[in-house]
mmCIF file of C-alpha atoms in Angstrom:
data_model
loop_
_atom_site.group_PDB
_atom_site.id
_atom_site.type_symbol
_atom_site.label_atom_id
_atom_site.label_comp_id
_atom_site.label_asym_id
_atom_site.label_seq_id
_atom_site.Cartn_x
_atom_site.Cartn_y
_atom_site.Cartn_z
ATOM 1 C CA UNK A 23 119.119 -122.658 134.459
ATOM 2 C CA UNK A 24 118.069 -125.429 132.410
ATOM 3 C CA UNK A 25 120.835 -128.655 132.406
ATOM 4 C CA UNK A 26 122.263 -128.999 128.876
ATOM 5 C CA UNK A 27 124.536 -131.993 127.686
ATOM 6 C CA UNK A 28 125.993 -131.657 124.060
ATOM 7 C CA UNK A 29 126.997 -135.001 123.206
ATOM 8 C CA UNK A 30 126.828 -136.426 126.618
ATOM 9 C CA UNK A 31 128.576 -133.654 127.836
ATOM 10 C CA UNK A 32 127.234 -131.154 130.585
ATOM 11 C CA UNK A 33 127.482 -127.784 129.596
ATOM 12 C CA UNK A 34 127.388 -124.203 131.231
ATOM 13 C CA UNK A 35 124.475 -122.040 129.745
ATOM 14 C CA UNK A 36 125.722 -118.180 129.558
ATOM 15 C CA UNK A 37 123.053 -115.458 130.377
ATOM 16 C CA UNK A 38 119.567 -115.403 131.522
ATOM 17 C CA UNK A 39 116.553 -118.288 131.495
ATOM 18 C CA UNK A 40 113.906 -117.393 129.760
ATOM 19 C CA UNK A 41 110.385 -118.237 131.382
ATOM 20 C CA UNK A 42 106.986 -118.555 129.772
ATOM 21 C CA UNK A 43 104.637 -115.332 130.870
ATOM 22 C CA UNK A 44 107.671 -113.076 130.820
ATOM 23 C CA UNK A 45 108.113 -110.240 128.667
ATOM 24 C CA UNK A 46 110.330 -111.209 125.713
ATOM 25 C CA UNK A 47 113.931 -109.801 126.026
ATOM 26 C CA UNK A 48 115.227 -107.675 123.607
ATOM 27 C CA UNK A 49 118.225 -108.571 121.556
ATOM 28 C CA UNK A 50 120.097 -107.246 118.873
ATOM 29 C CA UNK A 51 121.446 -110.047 115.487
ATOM 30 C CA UNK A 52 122.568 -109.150 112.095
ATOM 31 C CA UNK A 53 120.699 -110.616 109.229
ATOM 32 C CA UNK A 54 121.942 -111.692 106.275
ATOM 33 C CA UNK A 55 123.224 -108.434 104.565
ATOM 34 C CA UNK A 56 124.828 -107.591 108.097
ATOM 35 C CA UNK A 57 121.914 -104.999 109.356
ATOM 36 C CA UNK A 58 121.301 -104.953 112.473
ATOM 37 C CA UNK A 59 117.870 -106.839 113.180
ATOM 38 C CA UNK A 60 115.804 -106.166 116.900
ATOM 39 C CA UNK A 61 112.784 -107.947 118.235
ATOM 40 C CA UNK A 62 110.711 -104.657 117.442
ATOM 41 C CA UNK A 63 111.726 -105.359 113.709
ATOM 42 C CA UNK A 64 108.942 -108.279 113.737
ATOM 43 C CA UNK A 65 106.730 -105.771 116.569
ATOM 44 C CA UNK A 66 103.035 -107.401 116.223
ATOM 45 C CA UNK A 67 103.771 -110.636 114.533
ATOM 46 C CA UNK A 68 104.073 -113.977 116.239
ATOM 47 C CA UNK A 69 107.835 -115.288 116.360
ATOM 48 C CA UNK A 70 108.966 -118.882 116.511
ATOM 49 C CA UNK A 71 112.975 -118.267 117.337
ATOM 50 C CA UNK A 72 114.372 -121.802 116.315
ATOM 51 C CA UNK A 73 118.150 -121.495 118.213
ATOM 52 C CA UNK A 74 120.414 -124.219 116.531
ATOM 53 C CA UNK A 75 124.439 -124.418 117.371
ATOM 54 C CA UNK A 76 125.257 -124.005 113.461
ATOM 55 C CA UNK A 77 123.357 -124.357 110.633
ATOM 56 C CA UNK A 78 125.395 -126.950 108.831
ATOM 57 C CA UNK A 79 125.081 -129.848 110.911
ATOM 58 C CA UNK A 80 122.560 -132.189 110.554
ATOM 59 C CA UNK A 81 120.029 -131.979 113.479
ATOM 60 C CA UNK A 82 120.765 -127.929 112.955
ATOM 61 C CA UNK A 83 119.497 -128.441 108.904
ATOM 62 C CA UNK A 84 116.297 -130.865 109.442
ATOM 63 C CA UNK A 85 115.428 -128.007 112.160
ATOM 64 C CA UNK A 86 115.535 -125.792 110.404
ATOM 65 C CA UNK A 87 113.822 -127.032 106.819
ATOM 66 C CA UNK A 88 111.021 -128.238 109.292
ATOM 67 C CA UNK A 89 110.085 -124.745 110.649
ATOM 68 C CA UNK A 90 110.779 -123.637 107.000
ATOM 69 C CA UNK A 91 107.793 -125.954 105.796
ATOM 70 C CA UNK A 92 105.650 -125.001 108.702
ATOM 71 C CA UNK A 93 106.298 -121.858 107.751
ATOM 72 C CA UNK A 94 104.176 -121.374 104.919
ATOM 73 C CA UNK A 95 101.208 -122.573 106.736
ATOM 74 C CA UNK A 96 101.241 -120.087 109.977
ATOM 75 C CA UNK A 97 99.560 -116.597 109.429
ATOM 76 C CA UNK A 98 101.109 -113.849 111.124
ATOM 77 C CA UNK A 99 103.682 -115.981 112.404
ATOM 78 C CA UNK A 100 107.809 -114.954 111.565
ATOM 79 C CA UNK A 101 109.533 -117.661 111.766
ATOM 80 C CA UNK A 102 113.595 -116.819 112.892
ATOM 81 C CA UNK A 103 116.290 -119.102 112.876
ATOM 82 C CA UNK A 104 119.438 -118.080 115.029
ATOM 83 C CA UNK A 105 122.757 -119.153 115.256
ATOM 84 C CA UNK A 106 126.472 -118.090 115.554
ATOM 85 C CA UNK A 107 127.220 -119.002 112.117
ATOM 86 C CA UNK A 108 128.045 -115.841 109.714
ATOM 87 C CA UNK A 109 125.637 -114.183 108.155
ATOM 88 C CA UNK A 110 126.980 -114.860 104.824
ATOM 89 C CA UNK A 111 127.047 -118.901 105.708
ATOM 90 C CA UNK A 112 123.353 -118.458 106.714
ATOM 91 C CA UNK A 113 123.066 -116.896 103.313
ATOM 92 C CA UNK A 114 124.579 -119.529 101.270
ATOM 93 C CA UNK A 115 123.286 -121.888 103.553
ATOM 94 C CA UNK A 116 119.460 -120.896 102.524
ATOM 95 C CA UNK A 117 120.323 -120.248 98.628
ATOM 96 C CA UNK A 118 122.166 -123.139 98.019
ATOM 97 C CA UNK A 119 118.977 -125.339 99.861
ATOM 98 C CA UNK A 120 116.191 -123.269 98.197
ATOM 99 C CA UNK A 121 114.885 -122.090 102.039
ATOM 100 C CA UNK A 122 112.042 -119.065 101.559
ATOM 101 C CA UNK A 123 110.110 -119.329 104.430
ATOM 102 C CA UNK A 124 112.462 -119.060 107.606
ATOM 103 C CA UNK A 125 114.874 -115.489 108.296
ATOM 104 C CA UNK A 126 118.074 -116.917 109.714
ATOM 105 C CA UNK A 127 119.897 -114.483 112.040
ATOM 106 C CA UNK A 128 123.293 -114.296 113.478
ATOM 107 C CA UNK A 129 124.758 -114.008 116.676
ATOM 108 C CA UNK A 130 128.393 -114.118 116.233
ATOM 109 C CA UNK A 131 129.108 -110.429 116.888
ATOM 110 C CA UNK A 132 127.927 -109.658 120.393
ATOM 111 C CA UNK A 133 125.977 -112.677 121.839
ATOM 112 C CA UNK A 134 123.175 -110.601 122.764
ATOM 113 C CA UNK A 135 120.172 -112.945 121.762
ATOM 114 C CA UNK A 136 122.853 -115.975 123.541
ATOM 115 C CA UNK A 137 122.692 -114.243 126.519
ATOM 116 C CA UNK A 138 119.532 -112.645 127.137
ATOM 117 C CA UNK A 139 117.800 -115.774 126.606
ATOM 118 C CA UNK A 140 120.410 -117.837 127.849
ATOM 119 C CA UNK A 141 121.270 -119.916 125.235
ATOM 120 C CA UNK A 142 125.021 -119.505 125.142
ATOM 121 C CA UNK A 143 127.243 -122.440 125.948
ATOM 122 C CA UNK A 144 130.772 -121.505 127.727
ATOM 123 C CA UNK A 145 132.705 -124.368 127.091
ATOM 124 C CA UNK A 146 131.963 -123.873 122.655
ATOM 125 C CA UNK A 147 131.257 -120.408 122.562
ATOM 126 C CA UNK A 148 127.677 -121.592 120.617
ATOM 127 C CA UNK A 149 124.225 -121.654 121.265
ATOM 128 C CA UNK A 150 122.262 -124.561 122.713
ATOM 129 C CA UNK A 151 119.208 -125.814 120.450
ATOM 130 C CA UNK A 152 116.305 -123.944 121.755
ATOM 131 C CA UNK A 153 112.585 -122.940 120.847
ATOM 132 C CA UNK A 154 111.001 -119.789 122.023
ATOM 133 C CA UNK A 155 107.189 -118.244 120.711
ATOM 134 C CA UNK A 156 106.653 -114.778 121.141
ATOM 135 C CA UNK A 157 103.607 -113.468 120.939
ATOM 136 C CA UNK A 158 102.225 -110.076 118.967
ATOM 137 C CA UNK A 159 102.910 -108.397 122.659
ATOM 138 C CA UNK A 160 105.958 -109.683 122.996
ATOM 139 C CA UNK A 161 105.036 -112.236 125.740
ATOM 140 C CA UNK A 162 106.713 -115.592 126.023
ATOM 141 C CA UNK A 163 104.052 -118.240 124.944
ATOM 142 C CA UNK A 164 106.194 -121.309 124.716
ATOM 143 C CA UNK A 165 109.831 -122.279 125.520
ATOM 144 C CA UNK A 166 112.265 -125.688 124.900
ATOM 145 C CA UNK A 167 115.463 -125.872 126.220
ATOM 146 C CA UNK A 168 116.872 -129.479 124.362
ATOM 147 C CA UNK A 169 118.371 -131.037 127.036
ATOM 148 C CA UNK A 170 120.315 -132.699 124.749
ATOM 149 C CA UNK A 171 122.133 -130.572 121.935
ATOM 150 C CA UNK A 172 122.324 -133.408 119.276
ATOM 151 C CA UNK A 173 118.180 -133.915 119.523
ATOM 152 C CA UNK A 174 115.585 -132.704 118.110
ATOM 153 C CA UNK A 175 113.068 -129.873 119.590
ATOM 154 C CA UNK A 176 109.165 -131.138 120.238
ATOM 155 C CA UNK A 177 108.504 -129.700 116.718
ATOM 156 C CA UNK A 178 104.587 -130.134 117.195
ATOM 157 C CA UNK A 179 104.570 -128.447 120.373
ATOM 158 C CA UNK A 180 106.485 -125.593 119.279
ATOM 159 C CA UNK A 181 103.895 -125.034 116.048
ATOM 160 C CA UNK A 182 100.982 -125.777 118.364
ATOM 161 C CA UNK A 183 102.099 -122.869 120.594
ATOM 162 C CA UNK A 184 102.883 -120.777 117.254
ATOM 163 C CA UNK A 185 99.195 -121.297 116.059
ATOM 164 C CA UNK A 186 98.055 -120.562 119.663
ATOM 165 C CA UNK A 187 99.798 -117.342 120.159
ATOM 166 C CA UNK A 188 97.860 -114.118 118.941
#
């Protein structure tokens, strides 16, 4: 598993590494109006999953308005933003910051994206910052585990693989 401080602190990732060339795991999140939301709802698109511990923190926000802007310039691309905030924070969240582009997704009720792409720490019962691309086939292009949970992801890395993935 990939080693994971948050604040300096080690922590214990929950749940399965994901590795690039694999087929993407299947999960199961609740979007904003609580339905249940499956990586076959987004079958054939490209998805950048942006993983943040909660939305209203400040490395979480900048993450997630800078995969918002990038966004608008990716064709075919969905761009998801998980985390184990409520759905109805996410909600807010978006609204009250005027966010179009990006689908934020929750994990609070059964930790299934956490765990199958093992992103959930133990010790905070969150999930570690993380960056995965899917491609249209549902292949792993690209992967970031922050080895630090307070930094930032390799943003250009992550929308270079986006672009790249068909």
């Amino acid at each position: 598993m990939a080693n994971v401080t948050f604040k300096g602190n080690p922590i214990t990732l929950l749940g399965n590494e994901v590795k690039v060339g694999e087929q993407a795991p299947n999960f199961t999140l609740l979007a904003n109006d609580l339905s249940p939301v499956t990586l076959d709802t987004y079958k054939g698109a490209v998805k950048l999953i942006s993983v943040v511990p909660s939305i209203d923190t400040g490395v979480c926000d900048a993450q997630t308005r800078r995969f918002n802007e990038e966004a608008s310039k990716l064709d075919n691309v969905k761009v998801l933003t998980v985390s184990m905030d409520l759905p109805f924070a996410q909600k807010r969240w978006c609204a009250s910051n005027g966010l179009e582009n990006v689908v934020t997704l929750s994990d609070h009720r059964d930790l299934s994206f956490g765990e199958a792409y093992g992103v959930t720490m133990k010790e905070l019962r969150l999930l570690a910052r993380a960056v995965f691309v899917i491609d249209s086939n549902d292949k792993v292009t690209y992967v970031e585990y922050v080895s630090e949970g307070t930094s930032h992801p390799n943003y250009e890395a992550a929308i270079e693989a986006a672009k790249a993935a068909k």
